[in-house]
Amino acid sequence: MSNNKNALITGVTGQDGAYLSKLLLEKGYSVHGVLARRSTDTLWRLRELGIENEVKLVDGDLTDLSSLIRAMEISKADEVYNLGAQSFVGTSWQQPILTAQVDGVGVINVLEAVRIVNPKAHFYQASTSEMFGLIQADMQDETTPFYPRSPYGVAKLMGHWATVNYRESFGLHASSGILFNHESPLRGIEFVTRKVTDAVARIKLGRQKELRLGNIDSKRDWGFAGDYVEAMWLMTQQPEADDYVVATGLTTTVRDMVEIAFGHVGLNTGDHLVIDPQFFRPAEVDVLLGNPAKAIARLGWKPRTSLQQLITMMVDADLRRLQG
Ligand code: NAP
Ligand code: GDD
């Protein structure tokens, strides 16, 4: 049933865009999504969730202010979720300028479109734990200083501060969610969890022999994307906009995550894992561990999916996909 609210999502074809669209549709929103022009089909995630025909798509790009203004006008958005980004850290060293334009300047473009068309709209910015980079505290929260370690982290920091600045300068209801890594069966294949679960499924089915990875000593605070989009929505419902860390409060090495995946299908990691220098990065974020206490206390949010549940869910989904 309709709740008479309109949402506009950039990055609607991405992992989080798909889960957030589903959540908002279930809550009765009319959901518009900004669709960046591509020559290939990018709607597979919306299709997998069965909502391809329910999300209304508007052509646009984060680097094109006029298209964002049009998207604001067409959608009549009350809530705007800026999830669009060049989101792969590894690529940001190959395309630093594009990453800055999309992930940094692009945020200002969306904020301007909001300010011009409907300054009363509530705005959510997809900020990231990558901004902590070379961590300045063992457990990172909203007060921890930032030290980005990639062009992606640098660009995201610009978007983060732009969000804070538009809140303080123009009174926009602009919140920034500092989300730690979150994954799902809809995760892009280039990210390490999905690369692993897809490879494990292929190896199990006899279609691949090796899994080649880079640094398996790094540690991440991994949660489930389906849980994390709830935090995004909760932020836009608050009377005052603010910034929140969203994390599980647990950290695990890539190595141990890989063990969970192989163990789930009864295979031995050592028989298949190959360390390949090409997957190491020019600078690494060695460890991330978030403290979600503020989100728990103020939003009433909490993570509900363990890493074990998450990785086994992803392996099972990849097995199902590969078996047709
Ligand atoms: P994702 O799956 O890579 O999705 C990114 C989305 O951005 C896609 O829909 C993509 O469109 C779109 N996009 C890329 N360039 C664009 C442009 N120039 N104009 C308009 N749209 C563009 O990322 P995700 O995992 O869902 O993450 C969502 C957001 O949260 C991103 O901003 C990411 O940086 C941030 N974040 C993610 C995590 C995480 O662990 N997942 C953690 C913290 C923050 P195409 O499909 O057409 O390429
Ligand atoms: N992708 C990838 N591929 N990563 C590898 C590989 C590999 O073959 N081998 C080791 N890793 C290590 C990376 O070096 C990194 O330390 C860790 O696995 C996680 O890499 P990704 O899954 O690519 O994620 P990320 O942590 O760099 O970035 C993700 O999380 C950020 C939040 O902290 C992305 O979703 C970002 O968009 C997000 O902001």
PDB file of N, CA, C and O and ligand atoms in Angstrom, residues 10-18 34-38 40-45 60-64 68 82-88 98 101-103 124-130 152 156 177-183 186-188 190-191 221-223 225 228 232 246, ligand 1:
ATOM      1  N   THR A  10      20.269   7.102  -6.414  1.00  0.00           N
ATOM      2  CA  THR A  10      21.332   6.960  -7.417  1.00  0.00           C
ATOM      3  C   THR A  10      22.054   5.645  -7.098  1.00  0.00           C
ATOM      4  O   THR A  10      22.071   5.199  -5.959  1.00  0.00           O
ATOM      5  N   GLY A  11      22.621   5.027  -8.152  1.00  0.00           N
ATOM      6  CA  GLY A  11      23.253   3.723  -7.924  1.00  0.00           C
ATOM      7  C   GLY A  11      22.207   2.635  -7.736  1.00  0.00           C
ATOM      8  O   GLY A  11      22.460   1.625  -7.067  1.00  0.00           O
ATOM      9  N   VAL A  12      21.045   2.825  -8.351  1.00  0.00           N
ATOM     10  CA  VAL A  12      19.917   1.894  -8.138  1.00  0.00           C
ATOM     11  C   VAL A  12      20.212   0.508  -8.694  1.00  0.00           C
ATOM     12  O   VAL A  12      19.631  -0.483  -8.221  1.00  0.00           O
ATOM     13  N   THR A  13      21.123   0.408  -9.663  1.00  0.00           N
ATOM     14  CA  THR A  13      21.440  -0.904 -10.250  1.00  0.00           C
ATOM     15  C   THR A  13      22.529  -1.635  -9.474  1.00  0.00           C
ATOM     16  O   THR A  13      22.883  -2.762  -9.819  1.00  0.00           O
ATOM     17  N   GLY A  14      23.073  -1.014  -8.432  1.00  0.00           N
ATOM     18  CA  GLY A  14      24.137  -1.640  -7.645  1.00  0.00           C
ATOM     19  C   GLY A  14      23.570  -2.544  -6.559  1.00  0.00           C
ATOM     20  O   GLY A  14      22.340  -2.681  -6.403  1.00  0.00           O
ATOM     21  N   GLN A  15      24.481  -3.163  -5.814  1.00  0.00           N
ATOM     22  CA  GLN A  15      24.060  -4.069  -4.735  1.00  0.00           C
ATOM     23  C   GLN A  15      23.105  -3.376  -3.758  1.00  0.00           C
ATOM     24  O   GLN A  15      21.988  -3.844  -3.492  1.00  0.00           O
ATOM     25  N   ASP A  16      23.560  -2.248  -3.197  1.00  0.00           N
ATOM     26  CA  ASP A  16      22.749  -1.584  -2.166  1.00  0.00           C
ATOM     27  C   ASP A  16      21.493  -0.959  -2.774  1.00  0.00           C
ATOM     28  O   ASP A  16      20.431  -0.946  -2.135  1.00  0.00           O
ATOM     29  N   GLY A  17      21.624  -0.438  -3.996  1.00  0.00           N
ATOM     30  CA  GLY A  17      20.477   0.179  -4.665  1.00  0.00           C
ATOM     31  C   GLY A  17      19.339  -0.822  -4.803  1.00  0.00           C
ATOM     32  O   GLY A  17      18.160  -0.490  -4.603  1.00  0.00           O
ATOM     33  N   ALA A  18      19.687  -2.067  -5.129  1.00  0.00           N
ATOM     34  CA  ALA A  18      18.657  -3.092  -5.312  1.00  0.00           C
ATOM     35  C   ALA A  18      17.977  -3.421  -3.973  1.00  0.00           C
ATOM     36  O   ALA A  18      16.744  -3.434  -3.876  1.00  0.00           O
ATOM     37  N   VAL A  34      18.110   6.560 -10.627  1.00  0.00           N
ATOM     38  CA  VAL A  34      18.899   7.173 -11.704  1.00  0.00           C
ATOM     39  C   VAL A  34      19.647   6.062 -12.436  1.00  0.00           C
ATOM     40  O   VAL A  34      20.412   5.318 -11.821  1.00  0.00           O
ATOM     41  N   LEU A  35      19.395   5.956 -13.725  1.00  0.00           N
ATOM     42  CA  LEU A  35      20.030   4.893 -14.525  1.00  0.00           C
ATOM     43  C   LEU A  35      21.118   5.511 -15.403  1.00  0.00           C
ATOM     44  O   LEU A  35      20.825   6.298 -16.305  1.00  0.00           O
ATOM     45  N   ALA A  36      22.375   5.145 -15.098  1.00  0.00           N
ATOM     46  CA  ALA A  36      23.490   5.638 -15.919  1.00  0.00           C
ATOM     47  C   ALA A  36      23.532   4.809 -17.205  1.00  0.00           C
ATOM     48  O   ALA A  36      23.427   3.589 -17.161  1.00  0.00           O
ATOM     49  N   ARG A  37      23.691   5.492 -18.314  1.00  0.00           N
ATOM     50  CA  ARG A  37      23.656   4.799 -19.619  1.00  0.00           C
ATOM     51  C   ARG A  37      24.846   3.844 -19.754  1.00  0.00           C
ATOM     52  O   ARG A  37      25.988   4.216 -19.540  1.00  0.00           O
ATOM     53  N   ARG A  38      24.560   2.596 -20.046  1.00  0.00           N
ATOM     54  CA  ARG A  38      25.588   1.590 -20.303  1.00  0.00           C
ATOM     55  C   ARG A  38      25.189   0.825 -21.549  1.00  0.00           C
ATOM     56  O   ARG A  38      23.997   0.733 -21.863  1.00  0.00           O
ATOM     57  N   THR A  40      25.581  -2.379 -21.797  1.00  0.00           N
ATOM     58  CA  THR A  40      25.178  -3.729 -21.385  1.00  0.00           C
ATOM     59  C   THR A  40      24.003  -3.652 -20.401  1.00  0.00           C
ATOM     60  O   THR A  40      23.707  -2.587 -19.849  1.00  0.00           O
ATOM     61  N   ASP A  41      23.396  -4.785 -20.144  1.00  0.00           N
ATOM     62  CA  ASP A  41      22.250  -4.865 -19.238  1.00  0.00           C
ATOM     63  C   ASP A  41      22.732  -4.757 -17.790  1.00  0.00           C
ATOM     64  O   ASP A  41      23.520  -5.585 -17.337  1.00  0.00           O
ATOM     65  N   THR A  42      22.259  -3.751 -17.081  1.00  0.00           N
ATOM     66  CA  THR A  42      22.696  -3.587 -15.684  1.00  0.00           C
ATOM     67  C   THR A  42      21.546  -3.837 -14.696  1.00  0.00           C
ATOM     68  O   THR A  42      21.680  -3.544 -13.513  1.00  0.00           O
ATOM     69  N   LEU A  43      20.447  -4.380 -15.193  1.00  0.00           N
ATOM     70  CA  LEU A  43      19.260  -4.501 -14.328  1.00  0.00           C
ATOM     71  C   LEU A  43      19.138  -5.867 -13.654  1.00  0.00           C
ATOM     72  O   LEU A  43      18.120  -6.177 -13.042  1.00  0.00           O
ATOM     73  N   TRP A  44      20.196  -6.703 -13.723  1.00  0.00           N
ATOM     74  CA  TRP A  44      20.077  -8.082 -13.224  1.00  0.00           C
ATOM     75  C   TRP A  44      19.748  -8.159 -11.739  1.00  0.00           C
ATOM     76  O   TRP A  44      19.000  -9.044 -11.301  1.00  0.00           O
ATOM     77  N   ARG A  45      20.255  -7.205 -10.961  1.00  0.00           N
ATOM     78  CA  ARG A  45      19.982  -7.296  -9.512  1.00  0.00           C
ATOM     79  C   ARG A  45      18.502  -7.001  -9.225  1.00  0.00           C
ATOM     80  O   ARG A  45      17.872  -7.684  -8.415  1.00  0.00           O
ATOM     81  N   GLY A  60      20.322   9.338 -16.189  1.00  0.00           N
ATOM     82  CA  GLY A  60      21.112  10.399 -15.555  1.00  0.00           C
ATOM     83  C   GLY A  60      22.484   9.896 -15.182  1.00  0.00           C
ATOM     84  O   GLY A  60      22.785   8.700 -15.279  1.00  0.00           O
ATOM     85  N   ASP A  61      23.324  10.823 -14.758  1.00  0.00           N
ATOM     86  CA  ASP A  61      24.692  10.469 -14.369  1.00  0.00           C
ATOM     87  C   ASP A  61      25.135  11.441 -13.279  1.00  0.00           C
ATOM     88  O   ASP A  61      24.759  12.626 -13.299  1.00  0.00           O
ATOM     89  N   LEU A  62      25.910  10.933 -12.357  1.00  0.00           N
ATOM     90  CA  LEU A  62      26.353  11.781 -11.236  1.00  0.00           C
ATOM     91  C   LEU A  62      27.234  12.939 -11.693  1.00  0.00           C
ATOM     92  O   LEU A  62      27.383  13.918 -10.965  1.00  0.00           O
ATOM     93  N   THR A  63      27.816  12.829 -12.868  1.00  0.00           N
ATOM     94  CA  THR A  63      28.675  13.921 -13.353  1.00  0.00           C
ATOM     95  C   THR A  63      27.879  14.947 -14.167  1.00  0.00           C
ATOM     96  O   THR A  63      28.465  15.889 -14.694  1.00  0.00           O
ATOM     97  N   ASP A  64      26.571  14.763 -14.264  1.00  0.00           N
ATOM     98  CA  ASP A  64      25.736  15.617 -15.116  1.00  0.00           C
ATOM     99  C   ASP A  64      24.645  16.257 -14.255  1.00  0.00           C
ATOM    100  O   ASP A  64      23.592  15.659 -14.028  1.00  0.00           O
ATOM    101  N   LEU A  68      20.474  15.312 -12.984  1.00  0.00           N
ATOM    102  CA  LEU A  68      20.069  15.089 -11.586  1.00  0.00           C
ATOM    103  C   LEU A  68      18.931  16.031 -11.196  1.00  0.00           C
ATOM    104  O   LEU A  68      18.021  15.645 -10.448  1.00  0.00           O
ATOM    105  N   ASN A  82      21.999   8.784  -2.107  1.00  0.00           N
ATOM    106  CA  ASN A  82      23.085   8.845  -3.089  1.00  0.00           C
ATOM    107  C   ASN A  82      24.030   7.654  -2.914  1.00  0.00           C
ATOM    108  O   ASN A  82      25.009   7.712  -2.171  1.00  0.00           O
ATOM    109  N   LEU A  83      23.699   6.573  -3.623  1.00  0.00           N
ATOM    110  CA  LEU A  83      24.487   5.336  -3.539  1.00  0.00           C
ATOM    111  C   LEU A  83      25.399   5.159  -4.752  1.00  0.00           C
ATOM    112  O   LEU A  83      26.253   4.263  -4.747  1.00  0.00           O
ATOM    113  N   GLY A  84      25.230   5.949  -5.772  1.00  0.00           N
ATOM    114  CA  GLY A  84      26.026   5.780  -7.000  1.00  0.00           C
ATOM    115  C   GLY A  84      27.487   6.093  -6.737  1.00  0.00           C
ATOM    116  O   GLY A  84      27.814   7.033  -6.012  1.00  0.00           O
ATOM    117  N   ALA A  85      28.373   5.301  -7.304  1.00  0.00           N
ATOM    118  CA  ALA A  85      29.812   5.547  -7.142  1.00  0.00           C
ATOM    119  C   ALA A  85      30.617   4.607  -8.043  1.00  0.00           C
ATOM    120  O   ALA A  85      30.120   3.546  -8.436  1.00  0.00           O
ATOM    121  N   GLN A  86      31.839   5.004  -8.343  1.00  0.00           N
ATOM    122  CA  GLN A  86      32.852   4.054  -8.788  1.00  0.00           C
ATOM    123  C   GLN A  86      33.334   3.458  -7.472  1.00  0.00           C
ATOM    124  O   GLN A  86      34.114   4.067  -6.750  1.00  0.00           O
ATOM    125  N   SER A  87      32.859   2.261  -7.145  1.00  0.00           N
ATOM    126  CA  SER A  87      32.979   1.772  -5.763  1.00  0.00           C
ATOM    127  C   SER A  87      34.100   0.759  -5.557  1.00  0.00           C
ATOM    128  O   SER A  87      34.289   0.291  -4.438  1.00  0.00           O
ATOM    129  N   PHE A  88      34.832   0.424  -6.607  1.00  0.00           N
ATOM    130  CA  PHE A  88      35.886  -0.576  -6.456  1.00  0.00           C
ATOM    131  C   PHE A  88      37.228   0.111  -6.168  1.00  0.00           C
ATOM    132  O   PHE A  88      37.754   0.848  -7.008  1.00  0.00           O
ATOM    133  N   LEU A  98      38.362   9.976 -12.754  1.00  0.00           N
ATOM    134  CA  LEU A  98      36.951   9.575 -12.857  1.00  0.00           C
ATOM    135  C   LEU A  98      36.378   9.331 -11.456  1.00  0.00           C
ATOM    136  O   LEU A  98      35.272   9.780 -11.129  1.00  0.00           O
ATOM    137  N   GLN A 101      35.650  12.515  -9.821  1.00  0.00           N
ATOM    138  CA  GLN A 101      34.502  13.220 -10.412  1.00  0.00           C
ATOM    139  C   GLN A 101      33.178  12.579  -9.984  1.00  0.00           C
ATOM    140  O   GLN A 101      32.220  13.283  -9.678  1.00  0.00           O
ATOM    141  N   VAL A 102      33.143  11.249  -9.942  1.00  0.00           N
ATOM    142  CA  VAL A 102      31.879  10.567  -9.616  1.00  0.00           C
ATOM    143  C   VAL A 102      31.642  10.543  -8.104  1.00  0.00           C
ATOM    144  O   VAL A 102      30.559  10.890  -7.623  1.00  0.00           O
ATOM    145  N   ASP A 103      32.680  10.146  -7.342  1.00  0.00           N
ATOM    146  CA  ASP A 103      32.510   9.890  -5.902  1.00  0.00           C
ATOM    147  C   ASP A 103      32.675  11.159  -5.060  1.00  0.00           C
ATOM    148  O   ASP A 103      32.244  11.189  -3.898  1.00  0.00           O
ATOM    149  N   TYR A 124      20.614  11.127   1.978  1.00  0.00           N
ATOM    150  CA  TYR A 124      21.544  10.132   2.551  1.00  0.00           C
ATOM    151  C   TYR A 124      22.765  10.013   1.657  1.00  0.00           C
ATOM    152  O   TYR A 124      22.633   9.806   0.448  1.00  0.00           O
ATOM    153  N   GLN A 125      23.949  10.110   2.246  1.00  0.00           N
ATOM    154  CA  GLN A 125      25.194   9.915   1.493  1.00  0.00           C
ATOM    155  C   GLN A 125      25.861   8.606   1.909  1.00  0.00           C
ATOM    156  O   GLN A 125      26.040   8.329   3.097  1.00  0.00           O
ATOM    157  N   ALA A 126      26.261   7.829   0.879  1.00  0.00           N
ATOM    158  CA  ALA A 126      26.934   6.542   1.109  1.00  0.00           C
ATOM    159  C   ALA A 126      28.417   6.771   1.369  1.00  0.00           C
ATOM    160  O   ALA A 126      29.248   6.652   0.478  1.00  0.00           O
ATOM    161  N   SER A 127      28.731   7.121   2.607  1.00  0.00           N
ATOM    162  CA  SER A 127      30.143   7.244   2.986  1.00  0.00           C
ATOM    163  C   SER A 127      30.679   5.874   3.392  1.00  0.00           C
ATOM    164  O   SER A 127      29.943   4.888   3.416  1.00  0.00           O
ATOM    165  N   THR A 128      31.964   5.811   3.725  1.00  0.00           N
ATOM    166  CA  THR A 128      32.606   4.497   3.820  1.00  0.00           C
ATOM    167  C   THR A 128      33.710   4.432   4.859  1.00  0.00           C
ATOM    168  O   THR A 128      34.425   5.407   5.096  1.00  0.00           O
ATOM    169  N   SER A 129      33.892   3.238   5.395  1.00  0.00           N
ATOM    170  CA  SER A 129      34.996   2.984   6.321  1.00  0.00           C
ATOM    171  C   SER A 129      36.359   3.120   5.643  1.00  0.00           C
ATOM    172  O   SER A 129      37.374   3.259   6.341  1.00  0.00           O
ATOM    173  N   GLU A 130      36.395   3.105   4.298  1.00  0.00           N
ATOM    174  CA  GLU A 130      37.669   3.350   3.601  1.00  0.00           C
ATOM    175  C   GLU A 130      38.243   4.717   3.972  1.00  0.00           C
ATOM    176  O   GLU A 130      39.441   4.953   3.825  1.00  0.00           O
ATOM    177  N   TYR A 152      39.972   6.316  -4.105  1.00  0.00           N
ATOM    178  CA  TYR A 152      38.558   6.119  -3.737  1.00  0.00           C
ATOM    179  C   TYR A 152      38.281   6.736  -2.363  1.00  0.00           C
ATOM    180  O   TYR A 152      37.318   7.491  -2.189  1.00  0.00           O
ATOM    181  N   LYS A 156      35.766   9.855  -1.569  1.00  0.00           N
ATOM    182  CA  LYS A 156      34.636   9.654  -0.660  1.00  0.00           C
ATOM    183  C   LYS A 156      34.684  10.634   0.510  1.00  0.00           C
ATOM    184  O   LYS A 156      33.649  11.051   1.031  1.00  0.00           O
ATOM    185  N   GLY A 177      26.143   8.017   6.128  1.00  0.00           N
ATOM    186  CA  GLY A 177      26.313   6.700   6.741  1.00  0.00           C
ATOM    187  C   GLY A 177      27.722   6.210   6.449  1.00  0.00           C
ATOM    188  O   GLY A 177      28.082   6.012   5.293  1.00  0.00           O
ATOM    189  N   ILE A 178      28.509   6.045   7.522  1.00  0.00           N
ATOM    190  CA  ILE A 178      29.880   5.546   7.334  1.00  0.00           C
ATOM    191  C   ILE A 178      29.800   4.026   7.449  1.00  0.00           C
ATOM    192  O   ILE A 178      29.923   3.452   8.533  1.00  0.00           O
ATOM    193  N   LEU A 179      29.538   3.393   6.307  1.00  0.00           N
ATOM    194  CA  LEU A 179      29.269   1.954   6.310  1.00  0.00           C
ATOM    195  C   LEU A 179      30.557   1.161   6.113  1.00  0.00           C
ATOM    196  O   LEU A 179      31.375   1.487   5.254  1.00  0.00           O
ATOM    197  N   PHE A 180      30.706   0.132   6.928  1.00  0.00           N
ATOM    198  CA  PHE A 180      31.799  -0.813   6.766  1.00  0.00           C
ATOM    199  C   PHE A 180      31.374  -1.836   5.702  1.00  0.00           C
ATOM    200  O   PHE A 180      30.219  -1.857   5.273  1.00  0.00           O
ATOM    201  N   ASN A 181      32.322  -2.674   5.282  1.00  0.00           N
ATOM    202  CA  ASN A 181      32.068  -3.594   4.157  1.00  0.00           C
ATOM    203  C   ASN A 181      30.780  -4.388   4.369  1.00  0.00           C
ATOM    204  O   ASN A 181      30.593  -4.985   5.429  1.00  0.00           O
ATOM    205  N   HIS A 182      29.953  -4.402   3.337  1.00  0.00           N
ATOM    206  CA  HIS A 182      28.756  -5.242   3.412  1.00  0.00           C
ATOM    207  C   HIS A 182      28.555  -5.928   2.067  1.00  0.00           C
ATOM    208  O   HIS A 182      28.770  -5.373   1.008  1.00  0.00           O
ATOM    209  N   GLU A 183      28.142  -7.162   2.163  1.00  0.00           N
ATOM    210  CA  GLU A 183      28.186  -8.103   1.041  1.00  0.00           C
ATOM    211  C   GLU A 183      26.844  -8.803   0.927  1.00  0.00           C
ATOM    212  O   GLU A 183      25.995  -8.701   1.814  1.00  0.00           O
ATOM    213  N   LEU A 186      24.256 -10.479  -4.196  1.00  0.00           N
ATOM    214  CA  LEU A 186      24.215  -9.501  -5.289  1.00  0.00           C
ATOM    215  C   LEU A 186      25.502  -8.680  -5.375  1.00  0.00           C
ATOM    216  O   LEU A 186      25.576  -7.704  -6.116  1.00  0.00           O
ATOM    217  N   ARG A 187      26.514  -9.024  -4.617  1.00  0.00           N
ATOM    218  CA  ARG A 187      27.783  -8.304  -4.626  1.00  0.00           C
ATOM    219  C   ARG A 187      28.450  -8.433  -5.995  1.00  0.00           C
ATOM    220  O   ARG A 187      28.404  -9.503  -6.622  1.00  0.00           O
ATOM    221  N   GLY A 188      29.101  -7.373  -6.454  1.00  0.00           N
ATOM    222  CA  GLY A 188      29.861  -7.414  -7.706  1.00  0.00           C
ATOM    223  C   GLY A 188      30.985  -8.440  -7.610  1.00  0.00           C
ATOM    224  O   GLY A 188      31.579  -8.636  -6.543  1.00  0.00           O
ATOM    225  N   GLU A 190      33.963  -8.462  -8.596  1.00  0.00           N
ATOM    226  CA  GLU A 190      35.333  -7.986  -8.390  1.00  0.00           C
ATOM    227  C   GLU A 190      35.707  -7.868  -6.911  1.00  0.00           C
ATOM    228  O   GLU A 190      36.883  -7.817  -6.558  1.00  0.00           O
ATOM    229  N   PHE A 191      34.708  -7.826  -6.037  1.00  0.00           N
ATOM    230  CA  PHE A 191      34.996  -7.686  -4.602  1.00  0.00           C
ATOM    231  C   PHE A 191      35.350  -9.048  -4.015  1.00  0.00           C
ATOM    232  O   PHE A 191      34.871 -10.082  -4.474  1.00  0.00           O
ATOM    233  N   ASP A 221      35.559  -5.724   8.575  1.00  0.00           N
ATOM    234  CA  ASP A 221      34.352  -5.844   9.384  1.00  0.00           C
ATOM    235  C   ASP A 221      33.202  -6.022   8.394  1.00  0.00           C
ATOM    236  O   ASP A 221      32.684  -5.060   7.845  1.00  0.00           O
ATOM    237  N   TRP A 222      32.862  -7.306   8.136  1.00  0.00           N
ATOM    238  CA  TRP A 222      31.892  -7.625   7.075  1.00  0.00           C
ATOM    239  C   TRP A 222      30.488  -7.856   7.624  1.00  0.00           C
ATOM    240  O   TRP A 222      30.304  -8.680   8.526  1.00  0.00           O
ATOM    241  N   GLY A 223      29.507  -7.197   7.006  1.00  0.00           N
ATOM    242  CA  GLY A 223      28.112  -7.443   7.350  1.00  0.00           C
ATOM    243  C   GLY A 223      27.301  -7.740   6.095  1.00  0.00           C
ATOM    244  O   GLY A 223      27.842  -7.793   4.986  1.00  0.00           O
ATOM    245  N   ALA A 225      24.453  -6.800   3.348  1.00  0.00           N
ATOM    246  CA  ALA A 225      23.880  -5.589   2.741  1.00  0.00           C
ATOM    247  C   ALA A 225      22.393  -5.417   3.079  1.00  0.00           C
ATOM    248  O   ALA A 225      21.925  -4.293   3.290  1.00  0.00           O
ATOM    249  N   TYR A 228      22.144  -3.624   6.181  1.00  0.00           N
ATOM    250  CA  TYR A 228      22.701  -2.266   6.189  1.00  0.00           C
ATOM    251  C   TYR A 228      21.786  -1.234   5.529  1.00  0.00           C
ATOM    252  O   TYR A 228      21.786  -0.062   5.910  1.00  0.00           O
ATOM    253  N   MET A 232      20.270   2.841   6.488  1.00  0.00           N
ATOM    254  CA  MET A 232      20.155   4.030   5.614  1.00  0.00           C
ATOM    255  C   MET A 232      18.772   4.662   5.777  1.00  0.00           C
ATOM    256  O   MET A 232      18.632   5.877   5.933  1.00  0.00           O
ATOM    257  N   VAL A 246      28.094   2.313  10.621  1.00  0.00           N
ATOM    258  CA  VAL A 246      27.281   1.095  10.525  1.00  0.00           C
ATOM    259  C   VAL A 246      28.242  -0.075  10.300  1.00  0.00           C
ATOM    260  O   VAL A 246      28.954  -0.113   9.291  1.00  0.00           O
TER     261      VAL A 246
HETATM  262  P1  NAP B   1      27.981  -1.024  -6.517  1.00  0.00           P
HETATM  263  O1  NAP B   1      27.286  -2.349  -6.486  1.00  0.00           O
HETATM  264  O2  NAP B   1      29.295  -0.897  -7.195  1.00  0.00           O
HETATM  265  O3  NAP B   1      26.955   0.020  -7.204  1.00  0.00           O
HETATM  266  C1  NAP B   1      27.387   1.280  -7.648  1.00  0.00           C
HETATM  267  C2  NAP B   1      26.261   1.926  -8.413  1.00  0.00           C
HETATM  268  O4  NAP B   1      26.701   3.236  -8.856  1.00  0.00           O
HETATM  269  C3  NAP B   1      25.829   1.180  -9.686  1.00  0.00           C
HETATM  270  O5  NAP B   1      24.429   1.260  -9.796  1.00  0.00           O
HETATM  271  C4  NAP B   1      26.481   1.980 -10.794  1.00  0.00           C
HETATM  272  O6  NAP B   1      25.809   1.903 -12.021  1.00  0.00           O
HETATM  273  C5  NAP B   1      26.340   3.390 -10.218  1.00  0.00           C
HETATM  274  N1  NAP B   1      27.209   4.371 -10.855  1.00  0.00           N
HETATM  275  C6  NAP B   1      28.527   4.257 -11.130  1.00  0.00           C
HETATM  276  N2  NAP B   1      28.981   5.366 -11.751  1.00  0.00           N
HETATM  277  C7  NAP B   1      27.907   6.197 -11.884  1.00  0.00           C
HETATM  278  C8  NAP B   1      27.730   7.478 -12.460  1.00  0.00           C
HETATM  279  N3  NAP B   1      28.747   8.153 -13.020  1.00  0.00           N
HETATM  280  N4  NAP B   1      26.500   8.034 -12.419  1.00  0.00           N
HETATM  281  C9  NAP B   1      25.452   7.358 -11.863  1.00  0.00           C
HETATM  282  N5  NAP B   1      25.555   6.140 -11.312  1.00  0.00           N
HETATM  283  C10 NAP B   1      26.777   5.561 -11.323  1.00  0.00           C
HETATM  284  O7  NAP B   1      28.156  -0.458  -5.041  1.00  0.00           O
HETATM  285  P2  NAP B   1      27.417  -0.873  -3.677  1.00  0.00           P
HETATM  286  O8  NAP B   1      28.200  -1.951  -3.024  1.00  0.00           O
HETATM  287  O9  NAP B   1      25.968  -1.043  -3.938  1.00  0.00           O
HETATM  288  O10 NAP B   1      27.660   0.426  -2.801  1.00  0.00           O
HETATM  289  C11 NAP B   1      26.720   1.502  -2.809  1.00  0.00           C
HETATM  290  C12 NAP B   1      27.404   2.767  -2.317  1.00  0.00           C
HETATM  291  O11 NAP B   1      27.883   2.565  -1.003  1.00  0.00           O
HETATM  292  C13 NAP B   1      28.609   3.212  -3.131  1.00  0.00           C
HETATM  293  O12 NAP B   1      28.630   4.611  -3.113  1.00  0.00           O
HETATM  294  C14 NAP B   1      29.791   2.667  -2.354  1.00  0.00           C
HETATM  295  O13 NAP B   1      30.951   3.444  -2.599  1.00  0.00           O
HETATM  296  C15 NAP B   1      29.285   2.820  -0.933  1.00  0.00           C
HETATM  297  N6  NAP B   1      29.805   1.888   0.056  1.00  0.00           N
HETATM  298  C16 NAP B   1      29.734   0.541  -0.174  1.00  0.00           C
HETATM  299  C17 NAP B   1      30.181  -0.342   0.791  1.00  0.00           C
HETATM  300  C18 NAP B   1      30.109  -1.826   0.578  1.00  0.00           C
HETATM  301  O14 NAP B   1      30.793  -2.562   1.318  1.00  0.00           O
HETATM  302  N7  NAP B   1      29.293  -2.318  -0.348  1.00  0.00           N
HETATM  303  C19 NAP B   1      30.694   0.154   2.007  1.00  0.00           C
HETATM  304  C20 NAP B   1      30.720   1.530   2.216  1.00  0.00           C
HETATM  305  C21 NAP B   1      30.262   2.386   1.239  1.00  0.00           C
HETATM  306  P3  NAP B   1      26.160   0.714 -13.078  1.00  0.00           P
HETATM  307  O15 NAP B   1      25.562  -0.517 -12.499  1.00  0.00           O
HETATM  308  O16 NAP B   1      25.488   1.163 -14.318  1.00  0.00           O
HETATM  309  O17 NAP B   1      27.652   0.680 -13.180  1.00  0.00           O
END
